[in-house]
mmCIF file of C-alpha atoms in Angstrom:
data_model
loop_
_atom_site.group_PDB
_atom_site.id
_atom_site.type_symbol
_atom_site.label_atom_id
_atom_site.label_comp_id
_atom_site.label_asym_id
_atom_site.label_seq_id
_atom_site.Cartn_x
_atom_site.Cartn_y
_atom_site.Cartn_z
ATOM 1 C CA ILE Z 1 100.764 -112.720 -44.703
ATOM 2 C CA MET Z 2 97.615 -113.125 -46.738
ATOM 3 C CA LYS Z 3 95.771 -109.983 -47.773
ATOM 4 C CA ILE Z 4 92.289 -108.938 -48.732
ATOM 5 C CA PHE Z 5 91.434 -106.065 -51.018
ATOM 6 C CA LEU Z 6 88.414 -103.944 -50.185
ATOM 7 C CA ALA Z 7 86.747 -102.142 -53.065
ATOM 8 C CA LYS Z 8 85.230 -98.977 -51.587
ATOM 9 C CA TYR Z 9 82.702 -96.550 -52.998
ATOM 10 C CA GLU Z 10 82.054 -93.486 -50.831
ATOM 11 C CA HIS Z 11 78.970 -91.499 -51.837
ATOM 12 C CA LYS Z 12 76.300 -89.230 -50.331
ATOM 13 C CA HIS Z 13 74.249 -92.189 -49.096
ATOM 14 C CA GLY Z 14 77.145 -93.900 -47.315
ATOM 15 C CA LEU Z 15 79.845 -96.428 -48.114
ATOM 16 C CA ASP Z 16 79.645 -99.565 -50.244
ATOM 17 C CA GLU Z 17 82.348 -102.187 -49.692
ATOM 18 C CA ARG Z 18 83.187 -105.526 -51.265
ATOM 19 C CA ALA Z 19 86.080 -107.793 -50.215
ATOM 20 C CA PHE Z 20 88.217 -109.651 -52.764
ATOM 21 C CA LYS Z 21 91.151 -112.052 -52.700
ATOM 22 C CA SER Z 22 92.953 -110.024 -55.366
ATOM 23 C CA ARG Z 23 93.529 -106.380 -56.236
ATOM 24 C CA LYS Z 24 92.323 -107.192 -59.743
ATOM 25 C CA GLY Z 25 88.956 -108.324 -58.373
ATOM 26 C CA ALA Z 26 88.593 -105.157 -56.297
ATOM 27 C CA GLU Z 27 89.522 -102.975 -59.275
ATOM 28 C CA TRP Z 28 86.923 -104.825 -61.358
ATOM 29 C CA GLN Z 29 84.290 -103.915 -58.744
ATOM 30 C CA LEU Z 30 85.289 -100.238 -58.894
ATOM 31 C CA GLU Z 31 84.806 -100.334 -62.657
ATOM 32 C CA GLN Z 32 81.361 -101.904 -62.237
ATOM 33 C CA TRP Z 33 80.272 -99.141 -59.859
ATOM 34 C CA ALA Z 34 81.679 -96.413 -62.117
ATOM 35 C CA GLU Z 35 79.850 -97.791 -65.156
ATOM 36 C CA MET Z 36 76.644 -98.247 -63.157
ATOM 37 C CA TYR Z 37 76.543 -94.652 -61.908
ATOM 38 C CA ALA Z 38 78.237 -92.766 -64.770
ATOM 39 C CA ASP Z 39 74.857 -91.704 -66.186
ATOM 40 C CA GLU Z 40 74.090 -89.816 -62.976
ATOM 41 C CA TRP Z 41 77.121 -87.650 -63.726
ATOM 42 C CA ALA Z 42 76.526 -87.517 -67.494
ATOM 43 C CA PRO Z 43 77.325 -83.809 -67.962
ATOM 44 C CA PHE Z 44 80.791 -84.448 -66.516
ATOM 45 C CA THR Z 45 81.425 -87.842 -68.136
ATOM 46 C CA PRO Z 46 82.775 -88.011 -71.694
ATOM 47 C CA ASP Z 47 80.921 -90.471 -73.946
ATOM 48 C CA ASN Z 48 82.450 -93.942 -74.222
ATOM 49 C CA MET Z 49 85.057 -93.352 -71.525
ATOM 50 C CA PRO Z 50 86.717 -96.686 -70.607
ATOM 51 C CA ALA Z 51 85.748 -97.992 -67.171
ATOM 52 C CA ALA Z 52 89.336 -97.828 -65.865
ATOM 53 C CA SER Z 53 89.489 -94.138 -66.820
ATOM 54 C CA LEU Z 54 86.160 -93.498 -65.122
ATOM 55 C CA VAL Z 55 87.577 -94.965 -61.911
ATOM 56 C CA GLU Z 56 90.794 -92.916 -62.156
ATOM 57 C CA GLN Z 57 88.855 -89.692 -62.701
ATOM 58 C CA TRP Z 58 85.797 -90.465 -60.542
ATOM 59 C CA THR Z 59 86.492 -87.875 -57.833
ATOM 60 C CA ASP Z 60 86.921 -85.165 -60.486
ATOM 61 C CA ILE Z 61 83.857 -86.358 -62.424
ATOM 62 C CA THR Z 62 81.764 -86.156 -59.242
ATOM 63 C CA CYS Z 63 83.175 -82.737 -58.300
ATOM 64 C CA GLY Z 64 84.768 -84.214 -55.172
ATOM 65 C CA ALA Z 65 81.499 -85.725 -53.924
ATOM 66 C CA GLU Z 66 82.363 -89.422 -54.386
ATOM 67 C CA PHE Z 67 85.404 -91.664 -54.133
ATOM 68 C CA LEU Z 68 86.326 -95.060 -55.602
ATOM 69 C CA TYR Z 69 89.390 -96.827 -54.215
ATOM 70 C CA VAL Z 70 90.918 -100.093 -53.046
ATOM 71 C CA GLU Z 71 92.079 -100.611 -49.471
ATOM 72 C CA GLU Z 72 94.557 -103.427 -48.868
ATOM 73 C CA LEU Z 73 94.398 -105.156 -45.478
ATOM 74 C CA PRO Z 74 96.169 -108.135 -43.931
ATOM 75 C CA LEU Z 75 93.933 -111.156 -43.474
ATOM 76 C CA LEU Z 76 94.277 -112.015 -39.804
ATOM 77 C CA ASP Z 77 93.692 -115.345 -38.142
ATOM 78 C CA HIS Z 78 91.881 -114.724 -34.845
ATOM 79 C CA LYS Z 79 93.798 -117.360 -32.871
ATOM 80 C CA ASN Z 80 97.245 -116.280 -34.091
ATOM 81 C CA PHE Z 81 96.364 -112.597 -33.770
ATOM 82 C CA CYS Z 82 95.260 -113.013 -30.153
ATOM 83 C CA GLU Z 83 98.361 -115.023 -29.221
ATOM 84 C CA GLU Z 84 100.658 -112.447 -30.793
ATOM 85 C CA HIS Z 85 98.976 -109.538 -28.977
ATOM 86 C CA LYS Z 86 98.644 -110.971 -25.448
ATOM 87 C CA LYS Z 87 100.198 -108.795 -22.814
#
């Protein structure tokens, strides 16, 4: 089964999502978001923190207000999915 990897960023304004063919791509997106918004949380963000560490600690950095994560989903083919789930 093929999979897609959704990079997700939950914040006070809603949810941002991007779909990728690989987990690595989705993790890259999380790092981009963390770097982009780290300044907004400057008092809680150590200087020069690596992007991967920002992602790992994002919920703590944002005092539980925001979440960065990857959701893995099967990539379904409509025709095959419908045939498999007919009653």
